[in-house]
XYZ file of C-alpha atoms in Angstrom:
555
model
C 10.108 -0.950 -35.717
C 12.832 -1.269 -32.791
C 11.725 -0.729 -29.709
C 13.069 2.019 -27.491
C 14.980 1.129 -24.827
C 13.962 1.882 -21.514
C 15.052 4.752 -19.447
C 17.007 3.741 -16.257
C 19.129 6.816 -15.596
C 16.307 7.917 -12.809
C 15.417 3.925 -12.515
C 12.240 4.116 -13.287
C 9.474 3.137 -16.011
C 7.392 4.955 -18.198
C 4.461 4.141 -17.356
C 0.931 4.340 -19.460
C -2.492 2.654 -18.246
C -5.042 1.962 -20.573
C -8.597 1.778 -19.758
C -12.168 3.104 -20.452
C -14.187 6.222 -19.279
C -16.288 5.432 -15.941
C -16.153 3.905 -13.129
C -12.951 2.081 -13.950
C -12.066 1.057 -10.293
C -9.229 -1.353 -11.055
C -7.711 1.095 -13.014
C -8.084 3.984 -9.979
C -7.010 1.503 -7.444
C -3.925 0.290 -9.507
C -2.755 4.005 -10.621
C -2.838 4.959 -7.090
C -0.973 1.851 -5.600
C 1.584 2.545 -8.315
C 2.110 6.282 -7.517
C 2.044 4.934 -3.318
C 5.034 2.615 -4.832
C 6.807 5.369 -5.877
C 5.990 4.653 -9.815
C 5.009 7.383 -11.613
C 2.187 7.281 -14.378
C 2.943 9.167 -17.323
C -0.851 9.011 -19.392
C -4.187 7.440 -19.105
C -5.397 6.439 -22.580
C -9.436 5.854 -22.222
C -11.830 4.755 -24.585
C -15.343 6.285 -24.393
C -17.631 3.877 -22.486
C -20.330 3.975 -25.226
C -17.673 1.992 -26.961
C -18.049 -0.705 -23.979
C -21.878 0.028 -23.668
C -22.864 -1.239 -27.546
C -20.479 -4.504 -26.828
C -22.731 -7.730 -26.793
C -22.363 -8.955 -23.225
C -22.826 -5.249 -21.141
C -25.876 -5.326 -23.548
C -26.994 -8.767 -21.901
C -26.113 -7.379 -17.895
C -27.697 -4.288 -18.638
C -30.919 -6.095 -20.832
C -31.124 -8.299 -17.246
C -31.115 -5.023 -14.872
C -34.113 -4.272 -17.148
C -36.211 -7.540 -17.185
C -35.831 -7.521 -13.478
C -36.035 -4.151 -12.004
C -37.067 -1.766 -14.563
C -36.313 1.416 -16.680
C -35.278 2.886 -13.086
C -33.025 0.648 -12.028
C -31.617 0.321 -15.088
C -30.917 3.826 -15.517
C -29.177 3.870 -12.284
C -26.836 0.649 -13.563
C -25.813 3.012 -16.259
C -24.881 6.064 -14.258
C -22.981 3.713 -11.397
C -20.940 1.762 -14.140
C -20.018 4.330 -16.609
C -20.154 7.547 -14.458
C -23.022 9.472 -15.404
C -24.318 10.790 -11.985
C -21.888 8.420 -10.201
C -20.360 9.950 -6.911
C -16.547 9.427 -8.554
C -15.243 12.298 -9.830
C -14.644 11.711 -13.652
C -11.518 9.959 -14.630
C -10.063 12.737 -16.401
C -10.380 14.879 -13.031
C -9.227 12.001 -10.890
C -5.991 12.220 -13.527
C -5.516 15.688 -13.335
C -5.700 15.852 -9.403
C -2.848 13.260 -9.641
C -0.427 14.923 -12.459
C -1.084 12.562 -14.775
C -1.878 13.275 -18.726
C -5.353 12.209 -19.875
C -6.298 11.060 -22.996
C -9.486 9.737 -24.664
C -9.056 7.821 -28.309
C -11.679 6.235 -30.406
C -10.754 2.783 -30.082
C -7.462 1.230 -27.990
C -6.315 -0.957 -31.147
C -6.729 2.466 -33.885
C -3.907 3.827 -35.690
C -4.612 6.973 -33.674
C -3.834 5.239 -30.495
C -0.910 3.560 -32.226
C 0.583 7.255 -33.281
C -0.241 8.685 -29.619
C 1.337 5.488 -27.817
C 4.951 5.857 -30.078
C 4.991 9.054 -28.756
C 4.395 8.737 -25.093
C 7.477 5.757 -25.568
C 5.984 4.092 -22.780
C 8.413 0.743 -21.139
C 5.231 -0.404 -19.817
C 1.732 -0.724 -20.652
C -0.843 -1.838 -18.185
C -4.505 -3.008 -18.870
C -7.360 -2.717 -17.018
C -11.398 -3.457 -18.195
C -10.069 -2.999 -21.593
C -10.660 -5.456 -24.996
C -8.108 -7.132 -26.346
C -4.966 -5.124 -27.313
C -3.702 -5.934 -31.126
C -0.364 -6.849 -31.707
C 0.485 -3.580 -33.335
C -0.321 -2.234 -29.680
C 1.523 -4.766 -28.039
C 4.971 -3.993 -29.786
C 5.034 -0.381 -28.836
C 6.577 -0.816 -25.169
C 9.849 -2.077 -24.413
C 8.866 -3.893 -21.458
C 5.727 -5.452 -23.264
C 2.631 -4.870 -21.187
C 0.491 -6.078 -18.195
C -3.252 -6.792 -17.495
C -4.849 -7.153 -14.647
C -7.017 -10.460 -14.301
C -9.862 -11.134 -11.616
C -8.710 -14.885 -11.553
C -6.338 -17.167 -10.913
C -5.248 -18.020 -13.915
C -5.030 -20.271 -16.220
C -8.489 -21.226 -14.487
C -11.529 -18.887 -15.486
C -10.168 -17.211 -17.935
C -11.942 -15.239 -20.371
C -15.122 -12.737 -18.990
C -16.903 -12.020 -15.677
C -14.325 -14.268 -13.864
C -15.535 -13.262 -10.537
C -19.478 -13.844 -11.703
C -18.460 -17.599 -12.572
C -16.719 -18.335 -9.602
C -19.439 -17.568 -7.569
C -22.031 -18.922 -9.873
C -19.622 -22.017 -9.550
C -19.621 -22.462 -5.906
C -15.697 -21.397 -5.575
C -14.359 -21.101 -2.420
C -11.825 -18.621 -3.318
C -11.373 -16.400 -5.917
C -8.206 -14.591 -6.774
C -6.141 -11.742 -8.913
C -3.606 -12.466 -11.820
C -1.210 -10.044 -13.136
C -0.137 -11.459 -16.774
C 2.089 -10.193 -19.319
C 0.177 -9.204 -22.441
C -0.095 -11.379 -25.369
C -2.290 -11.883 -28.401
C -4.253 -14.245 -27.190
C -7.058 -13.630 -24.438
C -5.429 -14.435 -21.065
C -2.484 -16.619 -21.934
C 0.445 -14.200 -21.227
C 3.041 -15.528 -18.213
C 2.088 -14.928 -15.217
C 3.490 -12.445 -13.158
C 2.261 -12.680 -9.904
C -1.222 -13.975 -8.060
C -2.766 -13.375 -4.918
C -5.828 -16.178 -3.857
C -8.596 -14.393 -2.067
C -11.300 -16.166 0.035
C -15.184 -16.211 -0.535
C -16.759 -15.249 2.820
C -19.769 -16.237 3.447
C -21.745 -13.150 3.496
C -19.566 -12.405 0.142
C -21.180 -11.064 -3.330
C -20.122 -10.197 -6.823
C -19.742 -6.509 -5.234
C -17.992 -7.268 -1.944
C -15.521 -9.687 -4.160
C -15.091 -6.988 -6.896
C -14.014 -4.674 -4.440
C -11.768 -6.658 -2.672
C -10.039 -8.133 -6.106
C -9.144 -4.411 -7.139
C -7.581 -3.598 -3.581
C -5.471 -7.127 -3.873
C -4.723 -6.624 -7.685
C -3.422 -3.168 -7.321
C -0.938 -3.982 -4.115
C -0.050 -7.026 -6.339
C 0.838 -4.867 -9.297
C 2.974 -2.747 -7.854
C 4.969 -5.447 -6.606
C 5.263 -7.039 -9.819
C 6.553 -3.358 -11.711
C 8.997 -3.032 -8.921
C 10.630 -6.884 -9.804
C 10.411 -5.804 -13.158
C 11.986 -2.261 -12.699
C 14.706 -3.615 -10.434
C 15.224 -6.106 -13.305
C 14.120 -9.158 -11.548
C 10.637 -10.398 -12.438
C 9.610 -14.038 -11.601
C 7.294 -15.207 -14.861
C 5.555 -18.231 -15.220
C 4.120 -19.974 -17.908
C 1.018 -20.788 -17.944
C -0.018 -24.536 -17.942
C -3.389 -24.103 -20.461
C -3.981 -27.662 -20.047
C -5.948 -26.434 -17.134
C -6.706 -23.355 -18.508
C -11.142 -22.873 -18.108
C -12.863 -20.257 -20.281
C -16.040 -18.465 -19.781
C -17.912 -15.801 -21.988
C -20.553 -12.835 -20.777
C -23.090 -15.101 -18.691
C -26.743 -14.825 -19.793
C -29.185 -13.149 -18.381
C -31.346 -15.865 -17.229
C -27.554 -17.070 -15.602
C -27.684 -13.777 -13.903
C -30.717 -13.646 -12.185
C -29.998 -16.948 -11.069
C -27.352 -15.795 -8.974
C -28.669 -12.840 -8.063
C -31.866 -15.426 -7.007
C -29.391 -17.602 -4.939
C -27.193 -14.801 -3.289
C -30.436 -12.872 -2.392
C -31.380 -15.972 -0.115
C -27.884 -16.651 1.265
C -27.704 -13.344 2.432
C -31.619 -13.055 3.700
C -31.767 -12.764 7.344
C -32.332 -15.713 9.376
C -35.954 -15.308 11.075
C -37.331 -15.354 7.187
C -35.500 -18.217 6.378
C -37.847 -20.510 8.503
C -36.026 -23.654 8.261
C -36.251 -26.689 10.711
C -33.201 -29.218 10.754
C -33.581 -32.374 12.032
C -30.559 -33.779 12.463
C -29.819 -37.538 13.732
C -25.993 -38.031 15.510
C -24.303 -40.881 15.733
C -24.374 -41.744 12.604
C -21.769 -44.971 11.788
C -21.813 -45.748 15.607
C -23.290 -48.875 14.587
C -25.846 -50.680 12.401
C -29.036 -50.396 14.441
C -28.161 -46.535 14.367
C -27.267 -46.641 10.256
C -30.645 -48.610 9.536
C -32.296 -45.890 12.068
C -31.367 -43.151 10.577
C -31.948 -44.258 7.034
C -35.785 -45.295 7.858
C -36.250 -41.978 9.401
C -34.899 -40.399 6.319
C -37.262 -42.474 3.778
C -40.160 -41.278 6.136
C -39.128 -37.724 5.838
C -38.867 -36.824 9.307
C -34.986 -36.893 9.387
C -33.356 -34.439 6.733
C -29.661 -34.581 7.925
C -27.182 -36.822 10.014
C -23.863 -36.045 11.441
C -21.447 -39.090 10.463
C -19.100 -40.384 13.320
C -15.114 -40.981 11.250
C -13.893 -43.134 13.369
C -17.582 -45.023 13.909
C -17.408 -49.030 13.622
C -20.523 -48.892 11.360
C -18.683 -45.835 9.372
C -18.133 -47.811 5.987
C -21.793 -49.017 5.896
C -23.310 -45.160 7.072
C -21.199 -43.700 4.004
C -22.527 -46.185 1.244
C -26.095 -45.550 2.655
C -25.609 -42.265 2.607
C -24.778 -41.780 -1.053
C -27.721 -43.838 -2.651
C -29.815 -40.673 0.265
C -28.793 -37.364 -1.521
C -31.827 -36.023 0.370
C -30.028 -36.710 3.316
C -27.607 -33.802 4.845
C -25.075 -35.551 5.974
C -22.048 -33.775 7.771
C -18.780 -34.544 10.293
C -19.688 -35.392 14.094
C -15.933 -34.671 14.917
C -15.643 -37.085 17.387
C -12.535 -36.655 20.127
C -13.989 -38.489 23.331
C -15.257 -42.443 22.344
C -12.485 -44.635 20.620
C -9.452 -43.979 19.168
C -8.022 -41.134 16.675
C -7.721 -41.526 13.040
C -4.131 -39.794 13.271
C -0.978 -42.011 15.284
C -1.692 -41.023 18.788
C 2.082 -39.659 18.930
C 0.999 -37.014 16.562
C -1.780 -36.003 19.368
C -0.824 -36.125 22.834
C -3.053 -33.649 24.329
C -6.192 -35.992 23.374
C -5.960 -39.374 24.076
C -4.524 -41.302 27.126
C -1.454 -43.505 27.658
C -3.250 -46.368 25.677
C -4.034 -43.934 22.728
C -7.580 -43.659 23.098
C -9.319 -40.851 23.621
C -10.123 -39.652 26.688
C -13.517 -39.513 28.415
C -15.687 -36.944 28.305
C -15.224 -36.005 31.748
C -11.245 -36.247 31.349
C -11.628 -33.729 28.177
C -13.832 -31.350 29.665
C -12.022 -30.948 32.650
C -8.322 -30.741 30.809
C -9.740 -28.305 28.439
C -11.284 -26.072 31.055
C -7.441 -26.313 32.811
C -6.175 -24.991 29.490
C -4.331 -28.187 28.435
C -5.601 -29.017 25.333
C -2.891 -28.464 21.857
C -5.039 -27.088 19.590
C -2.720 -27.820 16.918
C -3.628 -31.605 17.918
C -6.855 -30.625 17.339
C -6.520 -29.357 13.784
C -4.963 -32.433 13.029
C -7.350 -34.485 14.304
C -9.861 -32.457 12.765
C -8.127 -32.750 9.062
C -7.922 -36.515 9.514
C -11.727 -36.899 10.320
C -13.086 -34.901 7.730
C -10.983 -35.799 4.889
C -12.022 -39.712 6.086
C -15.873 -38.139 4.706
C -14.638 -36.503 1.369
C -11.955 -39.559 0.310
C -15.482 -41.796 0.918
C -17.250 -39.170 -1.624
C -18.999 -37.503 0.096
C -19.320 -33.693 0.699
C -20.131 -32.474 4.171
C -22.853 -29.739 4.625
C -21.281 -28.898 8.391
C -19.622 -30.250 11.055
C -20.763 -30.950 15.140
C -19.384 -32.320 17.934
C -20.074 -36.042 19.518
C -21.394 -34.622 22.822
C -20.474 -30.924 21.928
C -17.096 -31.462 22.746
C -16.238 -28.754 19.393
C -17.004 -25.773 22.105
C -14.410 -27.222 24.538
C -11.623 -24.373 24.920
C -8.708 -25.179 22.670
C -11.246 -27.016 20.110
C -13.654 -24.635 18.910
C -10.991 -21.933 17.698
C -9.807 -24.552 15.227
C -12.815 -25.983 14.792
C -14.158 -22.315 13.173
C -10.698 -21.990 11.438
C -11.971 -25.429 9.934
C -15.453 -24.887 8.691
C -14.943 -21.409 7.451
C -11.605 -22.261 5.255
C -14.212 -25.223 4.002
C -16.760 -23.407 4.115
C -19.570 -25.807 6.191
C -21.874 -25.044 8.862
C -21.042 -25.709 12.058
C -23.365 -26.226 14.699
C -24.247 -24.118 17.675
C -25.573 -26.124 20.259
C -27.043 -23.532 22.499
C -29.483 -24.607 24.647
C -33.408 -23.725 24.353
C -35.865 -22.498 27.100
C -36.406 -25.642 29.138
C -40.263 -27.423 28.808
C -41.186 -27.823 32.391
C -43.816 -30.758 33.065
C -43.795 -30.891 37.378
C -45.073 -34.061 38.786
C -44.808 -35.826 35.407
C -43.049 -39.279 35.247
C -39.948 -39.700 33.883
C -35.844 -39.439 34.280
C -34.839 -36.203 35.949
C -31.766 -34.715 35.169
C -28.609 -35.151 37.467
C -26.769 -32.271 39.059
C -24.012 -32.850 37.078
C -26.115 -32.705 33.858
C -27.295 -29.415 34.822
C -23.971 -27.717 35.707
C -23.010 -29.488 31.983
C -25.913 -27.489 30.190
C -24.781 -23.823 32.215
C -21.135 -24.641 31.387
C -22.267 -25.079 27.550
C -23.982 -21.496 27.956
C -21.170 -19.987 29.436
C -18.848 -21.424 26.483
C -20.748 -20.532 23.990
C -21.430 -16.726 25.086
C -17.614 -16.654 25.102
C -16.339 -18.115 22.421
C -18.975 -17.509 19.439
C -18.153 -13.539 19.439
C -14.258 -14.179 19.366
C -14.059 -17.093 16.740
C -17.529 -18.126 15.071
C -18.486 -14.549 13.948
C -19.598 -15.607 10.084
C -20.426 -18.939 10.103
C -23.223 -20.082 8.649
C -24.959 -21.477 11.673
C -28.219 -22.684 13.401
C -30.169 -19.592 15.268
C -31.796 -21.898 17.971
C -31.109 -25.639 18.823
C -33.360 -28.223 20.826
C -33.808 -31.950 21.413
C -36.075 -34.079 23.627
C -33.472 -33.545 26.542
C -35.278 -30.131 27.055
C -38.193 -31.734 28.410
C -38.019 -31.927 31.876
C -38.065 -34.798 33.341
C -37.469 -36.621 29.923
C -40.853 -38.750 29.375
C -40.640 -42.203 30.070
C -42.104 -42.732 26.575
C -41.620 -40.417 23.768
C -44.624 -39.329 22.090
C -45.319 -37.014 18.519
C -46.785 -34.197 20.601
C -43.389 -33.673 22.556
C -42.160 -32.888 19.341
C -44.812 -30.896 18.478
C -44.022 -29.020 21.874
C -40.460 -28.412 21.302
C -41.092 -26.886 17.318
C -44.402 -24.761 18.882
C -43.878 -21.168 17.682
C -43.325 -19.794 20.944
C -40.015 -21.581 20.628
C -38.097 -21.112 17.279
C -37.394 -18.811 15.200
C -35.150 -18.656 12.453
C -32.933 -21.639 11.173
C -33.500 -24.199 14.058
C -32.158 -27.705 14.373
C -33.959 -30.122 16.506
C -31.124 -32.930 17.383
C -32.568 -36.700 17.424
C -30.287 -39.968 18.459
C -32.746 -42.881 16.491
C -31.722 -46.690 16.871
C -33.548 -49.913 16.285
C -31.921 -51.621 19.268
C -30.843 -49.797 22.339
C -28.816 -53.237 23.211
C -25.928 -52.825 20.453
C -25.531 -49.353 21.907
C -24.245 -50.745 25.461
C -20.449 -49.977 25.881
C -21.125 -46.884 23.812
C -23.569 -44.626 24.878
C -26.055 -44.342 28.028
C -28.978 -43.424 26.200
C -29.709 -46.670 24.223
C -33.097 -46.734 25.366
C -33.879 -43.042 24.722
C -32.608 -43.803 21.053
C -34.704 -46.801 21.014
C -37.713 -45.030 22.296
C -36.849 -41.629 20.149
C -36.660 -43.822 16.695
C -39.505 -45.520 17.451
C -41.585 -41.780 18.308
C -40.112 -40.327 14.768
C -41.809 -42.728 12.757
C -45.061 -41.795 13.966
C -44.512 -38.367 13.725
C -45.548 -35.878 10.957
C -42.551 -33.140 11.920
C -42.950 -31.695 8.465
C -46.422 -31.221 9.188
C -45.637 -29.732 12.681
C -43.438 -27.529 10.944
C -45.333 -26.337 8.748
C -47.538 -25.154 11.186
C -44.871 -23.157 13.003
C -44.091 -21.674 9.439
C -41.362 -23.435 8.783
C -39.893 -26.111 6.306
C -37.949 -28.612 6.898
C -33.670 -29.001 4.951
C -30.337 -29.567 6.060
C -27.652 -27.201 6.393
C -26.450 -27.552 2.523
C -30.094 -25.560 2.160
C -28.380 -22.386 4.248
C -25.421 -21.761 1.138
């Protein structure tokens, strides 16, 4: 049969969506960003949503809703997906309110939908939640058809794309609008929009946020093609991933693993004991490792641009226990990057500058935080090129809450989505008259500058991030004991203390003389390795209700 050619004398498309009765909300969505778009609809062709309801995979979501939760909950499944009871108005309403023809047919791909289609002459046919559309269908419009796809293609194709991405551990997720063709998902593509995974994110949050993107897509993609100049790309199906209905044991997985993501922190009870410094040298490598084999260290920030870095990153991949993450590093050596390419950060040598130097520049507002981002990029991408995969980043003496570092710093860690830690400091343990180090002045002011950064900064740039709720170290003990003992650690983890996910910062070496030059608490590393190995800390945290995990345990 030849096809009709389209009618351009008003330029414009006829226009017919195809979906199901229900909730339909990428259909809704799409209809009304077309109509915003100034493309009218002329019909809605729906198939009844028992049709969908007897199909083998709604069987298996809906079978799951059951096993789980019950004939309630199931019930109320039913009525939000397919409309019965559901706060939408029916579709057919939602049509009528918006002058557009409604009809319902027995199946999309019958010879009754065939005859009503050739008489509607649609140009374009658009998809969405249907099956797949027959041939005979696809013939019927002159312009050949769309679908709308919760993917970006030619990667998870198929079913439940948005379920598998998560279930996957995807980053992003995206929308795909496709031309039509006989097989499932393989049309050109039309168009494609990438969409992030927050981290408080789920397969409802995502859903809705697909349909918004898809449908403002769309109606971009029938304007190019109404204007007569679409943009279609083949798909490369060499990298084309498939996925059918997941199971329901698949399903309550997730559900199992999103339920914890998203569970507040305080019932989380997690302690993190993380050790810095990690590929400063080999006395703090073999540290670090020993402490991990005992089980009182569980994760261990890993210095880039460390001299020890190779032999940290080869230990740390025969430790998968071990957490190990980026201490982005911008005050001891030199950068990873040409210095040229970062002014703002080192000095007229190219190393970095001091500690002192940084702080004080930041504070004056002269740090590039472009520099920083590139720095940042360099470091990181040092960890993943030695395979391995960061659970969250920190600072080598908290220099990521400097001004001009921690905005990119959060950019960072949420478009990778890691951890970052917030050093905030705990209620002080005071011991007067004990012996010991007291803190210096400038220590002091250090600790109430940190404060001061943090209260400021978190709210404007880390809102998200999956984070630490409280953060201590031996350092609160004041003065620091001359020799470090289990029962300080036992003091800083008491109840009174923590609360939610907590991380308890250690700095273990075997020798505090390879450390001179570098640090100018050898002796406290020294004395704090030594201390860890007779500690029980998963005992002690057990006690405070807690268990001890890195921050790849908080996704």
């Amino acid at each position: 049969m030849e096809k009709t050619p389209p009618d351009r004398s008003e330029s414009r498309l006829r226009i017919v969506v195809l979906t199901r009765r229900g909730r339909c909300v990428s259909a809704r969505a799409a209809i009304d960003a077309l109509l915003e778009a100034g493309h009218p609809v002329e019909a809605v062709v729906a198939e009844p949503w028992l049709n969908l309801v007897f199909s083998r995979g709604v069987a298996r979501g809906l079978l799951t809703q059951f096993r789980r939760h019950g004939w309630k909950a199931l019930w109320r499944k039913v009525r939000e997906q397919f409309g019965r009871g559901s706060a939408q108005e029916p579709l057919a309403a939602f049509c009528r309110t918006r002058g557009i023809v409604y009809h319902e047919v027995e199946d999309h791909n019958s010879e009754g939908c065939g005859r009503l289609l050739r008489n509607l002459r649609p140009d374009l046919l658009i998809t969405a939640n249907t099956r797949i559309i027959s041939a005979g269908i696809l013939r019927i419009p002159a312009e050949g058809g769309l679908n709308i796809h919760k993917s970006l293609l030619p990667r998870y194709a198929g079913l439940e794309s948005i379920f598998w991405t998560l279930y996957r551990g995807e980053k992003e997720v995206g929308v795909t609008i496709h031309r039509l063709a006989e097989g499932l998902d393989t049309g050109d593509i039309m168009g494609q929009t990438p969409i992030p995974v927050d981290p408080g994110d789920d397969l409802e949050s995502l859903d809705r946020k697909a349909d918004l993107e898809a449908a403002k897509l769309l109606a971009k993609v029938v304007t190019s093609i109404r204007d007569g100049n679409p943009a279609p790309r083949p798909q490369d199906l060499s990298h084309r991933t498939y996925f059918s209905w997941p199971t329901p044991s698949r399903r309550a997985e997730l559900e199992d693993r999103l339920r914890a993501r998203q569970a507040p922190p305080s019932s989380r009870g997690l302690i993190i004991v993380n050790a810095d410094d990690f590929g400063l040298t080999p006395s703090v490598n073999q540290a670090v490792i020993e402490c991990c084999e005992k089980g009182v260290v569980t994760s261990a920030t890993l210095l880039a641009n460390g001299p020890a870095f190779d032999e940290a990153a080869a230990l740390a991949k025969t430790h998968p226990e071990l957490g190990v993450g980026l201490h982005f590093n911008l005050t001891l050596g030199r950068p990873l990057c040409p210095p040229s390419q970062v002014p703002s950060l080192v000095d007229s040598q190219g190393s970095f500058l001091p500690r002192r130097r940084l702080e004080f520049k930041a504070l004056c507002g002269r740090i590039d935080s472009r520099h920083v981002a590139i720095e940042l990029e360099a470091q990181y991408r040092k960890l993943t090129q030695a395979g391995l995969k960061p659970t969250h980043l920190d600072g080598h003496q908290h220099a990521h809450v400097l001004p001009g570092v921690f905005r990119p710093v959060a950019e960072f860690c949420r478009k990778e989505g890691i951890a970052v830690r917030r050093p905030s400091p705990a209620p002080l343990i005071n011991r007067p008259g004990s012996p010991g180090r007291r803190p210096k002045t400038l220590r002091t002011l250090r600790g109430l500058l940190l404060r001061l950064l943090l209260a400021w900064q978190w709210p404007r740039h880390g809102r998200g991030l999956a984070s630490n709720d409280f953060f201590t170290s031996i350092f609160d003990i004041l003065p620091l004991p001359q020799k470090i003992a289990p029962s300080d650690y036992a003091e800083l983890l008491s109840p009174g203390r923590i609360h939610g996910v907590g991380e308890i910062m250690v700095h273990p070496a075997r020798n505090a003389q390879e450390l001179n030059g570098l640090t100018r608490i050898g002796d406290v590393s020294e004395g704090e390795y030594q201390a860890l190995l007779a500690t029980d800390l998963r005992r002690i945290a057990e006690l405070a209700g807690c268990g001890l995990g890195h921050y790849g345990s908080l996704d």
